PDB file of C-alpha atoms in Angstrom:
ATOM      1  CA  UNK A   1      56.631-173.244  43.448  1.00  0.00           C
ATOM      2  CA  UNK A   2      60.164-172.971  45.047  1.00  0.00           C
ATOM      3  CA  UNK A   3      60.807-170.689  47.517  1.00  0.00           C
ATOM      4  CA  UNK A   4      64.778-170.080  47.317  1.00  0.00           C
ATOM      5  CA  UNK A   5      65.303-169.402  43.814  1.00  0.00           C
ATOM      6  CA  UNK A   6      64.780-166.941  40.963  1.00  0.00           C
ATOM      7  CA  UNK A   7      62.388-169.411  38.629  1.00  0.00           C
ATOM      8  CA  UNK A   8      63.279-170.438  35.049  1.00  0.00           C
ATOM      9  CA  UNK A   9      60.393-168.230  33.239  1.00  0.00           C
ATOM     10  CA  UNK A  10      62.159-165.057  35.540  1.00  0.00           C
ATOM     11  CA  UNK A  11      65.139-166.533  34.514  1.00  0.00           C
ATOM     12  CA  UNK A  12      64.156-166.173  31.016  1.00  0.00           C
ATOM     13  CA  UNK A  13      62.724-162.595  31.066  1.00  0.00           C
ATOM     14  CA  UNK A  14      65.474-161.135  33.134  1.00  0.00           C
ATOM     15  CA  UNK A  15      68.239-162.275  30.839  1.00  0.00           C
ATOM     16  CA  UNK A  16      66.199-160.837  27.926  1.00  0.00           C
ATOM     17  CA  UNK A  17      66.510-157.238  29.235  1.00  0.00           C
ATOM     18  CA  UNK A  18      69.493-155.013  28.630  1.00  0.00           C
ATOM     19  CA  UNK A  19      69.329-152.772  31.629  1.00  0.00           C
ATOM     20  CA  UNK A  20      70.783-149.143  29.530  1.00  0.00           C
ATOM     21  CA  UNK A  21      68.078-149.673  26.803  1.00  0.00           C
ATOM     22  CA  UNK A  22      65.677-150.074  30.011  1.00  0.00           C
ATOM     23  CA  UNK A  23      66.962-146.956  31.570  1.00  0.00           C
ATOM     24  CA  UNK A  24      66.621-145.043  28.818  1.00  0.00           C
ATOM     25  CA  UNK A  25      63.185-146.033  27.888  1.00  0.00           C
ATOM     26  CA  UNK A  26      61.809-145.305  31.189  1.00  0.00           C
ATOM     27  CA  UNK A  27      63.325-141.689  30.958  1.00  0.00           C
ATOM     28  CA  UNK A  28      61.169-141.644  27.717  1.00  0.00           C
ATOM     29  CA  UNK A  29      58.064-142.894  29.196  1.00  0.00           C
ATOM     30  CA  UNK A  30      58.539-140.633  32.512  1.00  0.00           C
ATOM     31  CA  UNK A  31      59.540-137.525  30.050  1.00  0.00           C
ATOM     32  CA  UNK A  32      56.217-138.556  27.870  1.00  0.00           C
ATOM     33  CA  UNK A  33      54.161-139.569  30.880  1.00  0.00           C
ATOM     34  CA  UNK A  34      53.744-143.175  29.210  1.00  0.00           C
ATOM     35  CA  UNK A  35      54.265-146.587  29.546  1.00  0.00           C
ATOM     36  CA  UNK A  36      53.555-147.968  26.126  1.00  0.00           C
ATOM     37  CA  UNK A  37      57.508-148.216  25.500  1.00  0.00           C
ATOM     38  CA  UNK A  38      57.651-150.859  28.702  1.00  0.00           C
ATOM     39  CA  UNK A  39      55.433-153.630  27.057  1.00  0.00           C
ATOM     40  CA  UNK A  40      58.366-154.422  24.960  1.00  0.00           C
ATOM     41  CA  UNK A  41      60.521-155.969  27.473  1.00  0.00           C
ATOM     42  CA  UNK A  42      57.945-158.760  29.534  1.00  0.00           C
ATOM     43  CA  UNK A  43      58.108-156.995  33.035  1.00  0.00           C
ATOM     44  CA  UNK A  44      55.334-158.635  34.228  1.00  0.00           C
ATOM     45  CA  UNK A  45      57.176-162.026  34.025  1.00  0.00           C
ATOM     46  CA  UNK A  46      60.453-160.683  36.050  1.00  0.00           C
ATOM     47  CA  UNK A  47      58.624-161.723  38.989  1.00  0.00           C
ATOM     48  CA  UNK A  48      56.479-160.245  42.289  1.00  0.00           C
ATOM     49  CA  UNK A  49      59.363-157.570  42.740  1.00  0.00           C
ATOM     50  CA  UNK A  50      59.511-156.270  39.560  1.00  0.00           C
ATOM     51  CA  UNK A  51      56.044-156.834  38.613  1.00  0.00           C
ATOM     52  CA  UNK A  52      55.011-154.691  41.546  1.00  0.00           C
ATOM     53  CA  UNK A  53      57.048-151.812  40.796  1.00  0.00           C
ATOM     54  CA  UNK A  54      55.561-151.845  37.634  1.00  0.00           C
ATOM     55  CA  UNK A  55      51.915-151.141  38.518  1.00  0.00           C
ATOM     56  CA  UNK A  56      53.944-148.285  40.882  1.00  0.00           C
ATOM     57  CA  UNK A  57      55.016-146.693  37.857  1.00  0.00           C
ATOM     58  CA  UNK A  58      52.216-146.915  35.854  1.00  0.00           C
ATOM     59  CA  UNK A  59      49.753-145.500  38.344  1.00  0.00           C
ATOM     60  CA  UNK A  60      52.000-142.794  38.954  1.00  0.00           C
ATOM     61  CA  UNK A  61      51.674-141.721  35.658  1.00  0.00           C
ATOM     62  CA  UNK A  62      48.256-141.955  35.396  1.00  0.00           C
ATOM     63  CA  UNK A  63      47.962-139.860  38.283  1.00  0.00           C
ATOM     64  CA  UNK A  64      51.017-137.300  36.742  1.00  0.00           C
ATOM     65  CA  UNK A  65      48.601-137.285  33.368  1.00  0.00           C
ATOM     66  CA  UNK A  66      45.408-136.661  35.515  1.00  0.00           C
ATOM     67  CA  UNK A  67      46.780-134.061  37.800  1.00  0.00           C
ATOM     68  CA  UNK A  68      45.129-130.573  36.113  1.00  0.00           C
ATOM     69  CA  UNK A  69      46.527-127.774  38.723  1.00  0.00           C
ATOM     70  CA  UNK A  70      49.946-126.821  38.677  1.00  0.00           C
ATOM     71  CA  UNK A  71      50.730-127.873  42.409  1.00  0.00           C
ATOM     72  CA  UNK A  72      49.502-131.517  41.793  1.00  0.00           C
ATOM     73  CA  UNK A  73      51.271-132.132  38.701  1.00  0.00           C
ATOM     74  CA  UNK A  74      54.311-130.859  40.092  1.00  0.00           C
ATOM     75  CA  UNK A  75      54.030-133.291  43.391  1.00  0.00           C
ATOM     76  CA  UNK A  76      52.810-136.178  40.432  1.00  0.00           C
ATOM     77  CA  UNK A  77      55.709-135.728  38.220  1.00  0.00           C
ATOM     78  CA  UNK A  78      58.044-136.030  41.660  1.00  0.00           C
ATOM     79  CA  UNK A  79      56.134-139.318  42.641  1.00  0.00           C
ATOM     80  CA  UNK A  80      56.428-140.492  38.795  1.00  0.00           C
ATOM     81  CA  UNK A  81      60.190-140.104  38.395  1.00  0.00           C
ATOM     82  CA  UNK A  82      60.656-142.019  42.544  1.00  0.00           C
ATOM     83  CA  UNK A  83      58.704-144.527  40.596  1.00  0.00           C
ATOM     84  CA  UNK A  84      60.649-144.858  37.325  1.00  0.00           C
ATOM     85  CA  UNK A  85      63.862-145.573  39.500  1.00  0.00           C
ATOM     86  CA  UNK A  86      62.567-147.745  41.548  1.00  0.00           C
ATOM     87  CA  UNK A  87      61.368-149.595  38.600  1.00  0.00           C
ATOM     88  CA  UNK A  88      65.024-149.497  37.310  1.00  0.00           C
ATOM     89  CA  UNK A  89      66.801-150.480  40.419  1.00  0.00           C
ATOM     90  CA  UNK A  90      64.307-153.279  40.684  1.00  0.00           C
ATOM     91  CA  UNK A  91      64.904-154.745  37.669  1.00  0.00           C
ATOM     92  CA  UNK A  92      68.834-154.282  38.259  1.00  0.00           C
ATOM     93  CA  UNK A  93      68.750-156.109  41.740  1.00  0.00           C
ATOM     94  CA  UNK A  94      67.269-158.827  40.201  1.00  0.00           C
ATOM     95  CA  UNK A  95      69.328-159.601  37.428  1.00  0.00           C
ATOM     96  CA  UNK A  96      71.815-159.120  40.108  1.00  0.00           C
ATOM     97  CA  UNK A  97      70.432-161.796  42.339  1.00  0.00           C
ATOM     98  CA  UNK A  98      70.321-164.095  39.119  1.00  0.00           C
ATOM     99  CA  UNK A  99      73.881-163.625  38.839  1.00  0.00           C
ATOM    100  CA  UNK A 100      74.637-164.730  42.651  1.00  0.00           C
ATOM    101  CA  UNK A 101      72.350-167.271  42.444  1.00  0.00           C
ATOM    102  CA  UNK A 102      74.252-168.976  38.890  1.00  0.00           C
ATOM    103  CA  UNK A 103      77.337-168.095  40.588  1.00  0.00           C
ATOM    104  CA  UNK A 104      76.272-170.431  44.043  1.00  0.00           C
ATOM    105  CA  UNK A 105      74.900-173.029  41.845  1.00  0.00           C
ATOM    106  CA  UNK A 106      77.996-174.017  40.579  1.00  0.00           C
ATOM    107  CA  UNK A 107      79.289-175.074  44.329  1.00  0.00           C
ATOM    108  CA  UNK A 108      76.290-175.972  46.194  1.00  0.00           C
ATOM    109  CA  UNK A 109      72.099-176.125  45.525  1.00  0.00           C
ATOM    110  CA  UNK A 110      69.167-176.511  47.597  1.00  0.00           C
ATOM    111  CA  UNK A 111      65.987-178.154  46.779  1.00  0.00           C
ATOM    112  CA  UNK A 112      63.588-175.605  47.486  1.00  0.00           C
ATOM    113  CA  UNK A 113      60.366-178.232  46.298  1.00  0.00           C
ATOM    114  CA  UNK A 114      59.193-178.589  49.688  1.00  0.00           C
ATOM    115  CA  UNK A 115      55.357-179.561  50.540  1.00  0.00           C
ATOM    116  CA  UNK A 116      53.807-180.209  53.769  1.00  0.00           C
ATOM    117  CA  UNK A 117      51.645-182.480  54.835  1.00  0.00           C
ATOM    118  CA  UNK A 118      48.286-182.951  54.585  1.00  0.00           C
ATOM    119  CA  UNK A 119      47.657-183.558  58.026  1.00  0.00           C
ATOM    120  CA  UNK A 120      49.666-182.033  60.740  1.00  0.00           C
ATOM    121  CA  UNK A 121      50.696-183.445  64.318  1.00  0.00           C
ATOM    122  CA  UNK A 122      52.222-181.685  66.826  1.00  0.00           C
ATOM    123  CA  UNK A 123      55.484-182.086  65.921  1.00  0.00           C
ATOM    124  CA  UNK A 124      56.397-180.392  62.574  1.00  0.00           C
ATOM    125  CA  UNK A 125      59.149-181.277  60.036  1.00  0.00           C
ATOM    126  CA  UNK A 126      60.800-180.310  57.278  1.00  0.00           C
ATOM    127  CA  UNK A 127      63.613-181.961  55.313  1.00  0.00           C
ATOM    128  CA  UNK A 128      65.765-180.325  52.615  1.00  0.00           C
ATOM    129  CA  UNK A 129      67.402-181.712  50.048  1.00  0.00           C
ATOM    130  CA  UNK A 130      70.894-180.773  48.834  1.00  0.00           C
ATOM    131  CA  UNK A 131      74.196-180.713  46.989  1.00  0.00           C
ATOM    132  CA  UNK A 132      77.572-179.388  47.378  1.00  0.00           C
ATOM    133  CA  UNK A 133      81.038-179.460  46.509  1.00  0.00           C
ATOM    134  CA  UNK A 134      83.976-177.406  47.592  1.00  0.00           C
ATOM    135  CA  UNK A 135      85.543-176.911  44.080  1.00  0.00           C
ATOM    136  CA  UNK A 136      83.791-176.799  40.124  1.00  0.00           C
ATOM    137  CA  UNK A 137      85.946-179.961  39.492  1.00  0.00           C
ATOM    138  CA  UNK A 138      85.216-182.266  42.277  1.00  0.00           C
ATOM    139  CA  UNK A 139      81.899-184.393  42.513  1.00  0.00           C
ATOM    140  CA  UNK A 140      78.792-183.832  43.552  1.00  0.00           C
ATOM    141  CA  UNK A 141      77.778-184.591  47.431  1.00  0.00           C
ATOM    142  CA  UNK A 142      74.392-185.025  48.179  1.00  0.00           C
ATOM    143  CA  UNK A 143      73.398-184.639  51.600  1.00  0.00           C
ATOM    144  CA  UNK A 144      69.934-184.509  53.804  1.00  0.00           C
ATOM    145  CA  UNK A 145      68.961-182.009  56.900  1.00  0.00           C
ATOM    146  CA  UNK A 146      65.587-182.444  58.831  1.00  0.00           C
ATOM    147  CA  UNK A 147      64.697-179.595  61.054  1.00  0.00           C
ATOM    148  CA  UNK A 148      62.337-180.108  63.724  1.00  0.00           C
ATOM    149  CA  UNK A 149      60.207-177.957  65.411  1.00  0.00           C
ATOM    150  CA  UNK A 150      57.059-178.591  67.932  1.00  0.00           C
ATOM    151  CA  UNK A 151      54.682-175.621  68.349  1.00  0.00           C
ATOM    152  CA  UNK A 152      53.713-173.994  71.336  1.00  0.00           C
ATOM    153  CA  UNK A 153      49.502-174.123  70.917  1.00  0.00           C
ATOM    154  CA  UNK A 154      48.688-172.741  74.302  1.00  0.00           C
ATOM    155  CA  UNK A 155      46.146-170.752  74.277  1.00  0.00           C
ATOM    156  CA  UNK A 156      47.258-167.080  73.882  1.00  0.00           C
ATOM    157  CA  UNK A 157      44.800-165.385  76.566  1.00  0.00           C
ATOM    158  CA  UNK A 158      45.185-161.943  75.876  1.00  0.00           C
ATOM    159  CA  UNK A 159      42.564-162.795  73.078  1.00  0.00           C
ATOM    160  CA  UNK A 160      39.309-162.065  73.877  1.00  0.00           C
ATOM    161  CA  UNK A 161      37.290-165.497  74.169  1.00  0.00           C
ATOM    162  CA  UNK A 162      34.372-165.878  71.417  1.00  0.00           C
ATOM    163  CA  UNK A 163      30.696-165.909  72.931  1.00  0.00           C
ATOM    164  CA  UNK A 164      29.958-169.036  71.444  1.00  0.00           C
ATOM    165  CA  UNK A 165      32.111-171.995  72.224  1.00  0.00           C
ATOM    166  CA  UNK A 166      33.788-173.319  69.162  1.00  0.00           C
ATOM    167  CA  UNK A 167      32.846-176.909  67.867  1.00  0.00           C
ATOM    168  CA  UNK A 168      34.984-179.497  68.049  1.00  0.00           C
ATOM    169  CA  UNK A 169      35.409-180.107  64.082  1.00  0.00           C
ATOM    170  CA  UNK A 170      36.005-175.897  64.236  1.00  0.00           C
ATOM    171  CA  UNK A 171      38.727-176.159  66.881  1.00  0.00           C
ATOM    172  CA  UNK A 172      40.300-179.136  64.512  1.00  0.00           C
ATOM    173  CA  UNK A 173      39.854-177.222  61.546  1.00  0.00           C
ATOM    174  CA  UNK A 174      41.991-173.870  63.533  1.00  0.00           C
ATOM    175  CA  UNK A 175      44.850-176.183  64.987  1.00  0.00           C
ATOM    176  CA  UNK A 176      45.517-177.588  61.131  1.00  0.00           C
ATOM    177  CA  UNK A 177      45.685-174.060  60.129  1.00  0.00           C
ATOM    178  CA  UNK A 178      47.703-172.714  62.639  1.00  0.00           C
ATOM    179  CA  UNK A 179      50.088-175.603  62.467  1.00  0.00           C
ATOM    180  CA  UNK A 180      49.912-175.318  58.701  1.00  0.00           C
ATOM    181  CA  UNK A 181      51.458-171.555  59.148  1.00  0.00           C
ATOM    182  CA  UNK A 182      54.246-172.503  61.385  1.00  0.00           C
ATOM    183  CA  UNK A 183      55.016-175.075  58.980  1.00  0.00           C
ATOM    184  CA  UNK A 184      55.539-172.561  56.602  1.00  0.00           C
ATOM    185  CA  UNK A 185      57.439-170.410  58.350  1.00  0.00           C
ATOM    186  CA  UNK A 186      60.059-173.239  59.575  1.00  0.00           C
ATOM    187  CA  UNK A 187      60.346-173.989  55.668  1.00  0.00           C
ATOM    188  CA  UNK A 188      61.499-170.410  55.045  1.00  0.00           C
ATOM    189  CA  UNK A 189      63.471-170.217  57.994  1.00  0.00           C
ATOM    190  CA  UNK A 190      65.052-173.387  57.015  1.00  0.00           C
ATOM    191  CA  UNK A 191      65.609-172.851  53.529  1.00  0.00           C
ATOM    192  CA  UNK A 192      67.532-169.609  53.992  1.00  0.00           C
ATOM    193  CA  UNK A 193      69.638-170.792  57.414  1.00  0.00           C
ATOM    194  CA  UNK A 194      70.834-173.705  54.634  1.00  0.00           C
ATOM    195  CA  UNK A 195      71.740-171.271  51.883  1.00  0.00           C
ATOM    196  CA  UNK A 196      73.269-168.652  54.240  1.00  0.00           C
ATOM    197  CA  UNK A 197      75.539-171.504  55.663  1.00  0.00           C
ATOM    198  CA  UNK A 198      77.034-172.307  52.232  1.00  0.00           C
ATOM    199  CA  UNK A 199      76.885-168.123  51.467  1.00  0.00           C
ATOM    200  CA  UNK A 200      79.300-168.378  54.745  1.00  0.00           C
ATOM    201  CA  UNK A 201      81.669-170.834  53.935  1.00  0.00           C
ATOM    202  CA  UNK A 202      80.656-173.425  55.716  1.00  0.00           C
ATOM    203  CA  UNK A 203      81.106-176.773  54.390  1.00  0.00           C
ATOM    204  CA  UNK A 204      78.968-179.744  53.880  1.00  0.00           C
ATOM    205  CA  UNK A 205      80.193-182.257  55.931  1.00  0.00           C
ATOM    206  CA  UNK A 206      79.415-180.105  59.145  1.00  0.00           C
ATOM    207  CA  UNK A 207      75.538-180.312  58.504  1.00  0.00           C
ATOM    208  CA  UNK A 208      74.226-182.305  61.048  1.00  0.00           C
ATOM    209  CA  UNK A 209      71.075-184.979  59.748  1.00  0.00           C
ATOM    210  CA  UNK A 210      69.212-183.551  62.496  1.00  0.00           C
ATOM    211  CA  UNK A 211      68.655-180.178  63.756  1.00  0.00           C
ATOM    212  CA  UNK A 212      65.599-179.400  66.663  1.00  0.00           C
ATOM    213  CA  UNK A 213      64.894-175.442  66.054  1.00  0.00           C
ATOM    214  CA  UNK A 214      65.072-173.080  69.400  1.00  0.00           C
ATOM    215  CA  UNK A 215      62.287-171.232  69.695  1.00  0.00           C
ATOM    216  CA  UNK A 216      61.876-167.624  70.861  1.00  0.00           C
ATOM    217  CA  UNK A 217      62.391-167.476  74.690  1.00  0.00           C
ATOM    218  CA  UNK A 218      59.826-164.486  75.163  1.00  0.00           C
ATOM    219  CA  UNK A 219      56.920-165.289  72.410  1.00  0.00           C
ATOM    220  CA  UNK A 220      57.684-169.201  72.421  1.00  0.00           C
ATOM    221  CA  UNK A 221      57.725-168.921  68.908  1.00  0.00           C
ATOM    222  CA  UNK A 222      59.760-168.924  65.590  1.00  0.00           C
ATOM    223  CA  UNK A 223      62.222-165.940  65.267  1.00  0.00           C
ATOM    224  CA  UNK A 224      64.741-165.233  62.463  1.00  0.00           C
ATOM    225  CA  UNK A 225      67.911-166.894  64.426  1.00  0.00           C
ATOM    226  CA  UNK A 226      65.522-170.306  65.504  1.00  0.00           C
ATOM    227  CA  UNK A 227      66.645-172.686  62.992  1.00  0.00           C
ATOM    228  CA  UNK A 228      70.819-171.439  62.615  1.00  0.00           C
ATOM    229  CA  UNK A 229      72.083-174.583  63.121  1.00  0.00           C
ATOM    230  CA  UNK A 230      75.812-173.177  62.368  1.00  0.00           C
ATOM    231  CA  UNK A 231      76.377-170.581  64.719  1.00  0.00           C
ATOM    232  CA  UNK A 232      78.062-171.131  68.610  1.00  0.00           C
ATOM    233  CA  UNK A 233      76.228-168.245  70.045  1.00  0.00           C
ATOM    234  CA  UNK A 234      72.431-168.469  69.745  1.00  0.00           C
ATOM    235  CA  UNK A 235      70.388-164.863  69.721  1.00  0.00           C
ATOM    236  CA  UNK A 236      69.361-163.544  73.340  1.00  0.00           C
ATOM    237  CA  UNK A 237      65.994-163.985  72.897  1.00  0.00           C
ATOM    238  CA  UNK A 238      66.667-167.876  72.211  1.00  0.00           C
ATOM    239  CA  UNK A 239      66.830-170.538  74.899  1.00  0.00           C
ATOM    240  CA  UNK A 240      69.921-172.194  75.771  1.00  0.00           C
TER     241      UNK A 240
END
């Protein structure tokens, strides 16, 4: 599953829904305490966001139809209608982010298909794939960045020690996991430093092939600004 982009089944189920006659049925199913008039337009394949802010809704009118005393229902029916817009303005922001993301596509696109490794050494990678152009009428350029990024695996001591002493195989079976979560997090960071560089401006021929991520001068580890390849002035909790 990519990481970057809106995928084609959310795609598909965002474009489908015509926001007003959303609106409007929501004010019927908060007004009716209901969701029966929801099924209709596939929330539950608009994604995590959405998707989410659909079980919101839903259990807040169960609760709203539940409520018996006069107090409750009144604090219910308050919860239910927060819930019904945030429902809305979910739905909304998405189709808006579609919208950017059709808009970027037609200057520059990231290959967000990224898998690690099976094993992991010390020193992690991950490469990223992309295109860009500055103008809808030029070519295509494709173009390759490989960040890099070696893990600090001390031992972090303000952890308690176990009682027993781990096996060897178990200590193994830790480090892959632990690198296997940096990993991860480098791909994010990496995926979204490449897209906000384009979002910026910035243009392709500037990427370097290479880029060695700074880690976090106090923790030693991954922060947001770490793998910014594009920007003079690093954060001050990065090392120089």
């Amino acid at each position: 599953m990519g990481e970057l982009y809106i995928s084609r089944v959310e795609q598909e189920a965002l474009k489908k829904i015509d926001s007003d006659e959303l609106n409007s049925i929501v004010n019927d199913c908060t007004r009716d305490a209901q969701t029966g008039g929801l099924y209709q337009f596939g929330l539950e394949g608009c994604g995590v966001y959405v998707s989410n802010k659909l079980r919101s809704f839903q259990k807040a009118v169960d609760s709203h139809s539940s409520a018996k005393s006069s107090k409750k229902r009144e604090e219910t029916e308050y919860q239910m209608r927060r819930a019904a817009d945030d429902l809305t303005h979910a739905v909304q922001d998405m189709q808006e982010r579609l919208k950017t993301e059709e808009r970027e596509k037609q200057l520059f696109l990231i290959d967000d298909y990224t898998t690690p490794f099976f094993n992991f050494s010390g020193s992690l990678e991950v490469k990223l794939r992309y295109q860009w152009r500055k103008n809808t009428e030029d070519n295509w350029i494709h173009g390759i960045i490989t960040f890099q990024y070696t893990p600090d695996l001390t031992p972090d001591y303000r952890i308690p020690l176990p009682k027993r002493k781990p096996s060897a195989a178990k200590l193994a079976q830790e480090r892959q996991e632990r690198l296997r979560r940096e990993w991860e997090h480098l791909k994010l960071l990496s995926l979204h430093s490449l897209r906000d560089f384009f979002r910026e401006g910035g243009n392709g021929h500037d990427i370097p092939l290479c880029f060695k991520v700074t880690p976090d001068s106090y923790s030693r580890g991954l922060n947001n600004f770490s793998a910014i390849f594009w920007r003079q002035n690093p954060s001050p909790n990065q090392k120089n």
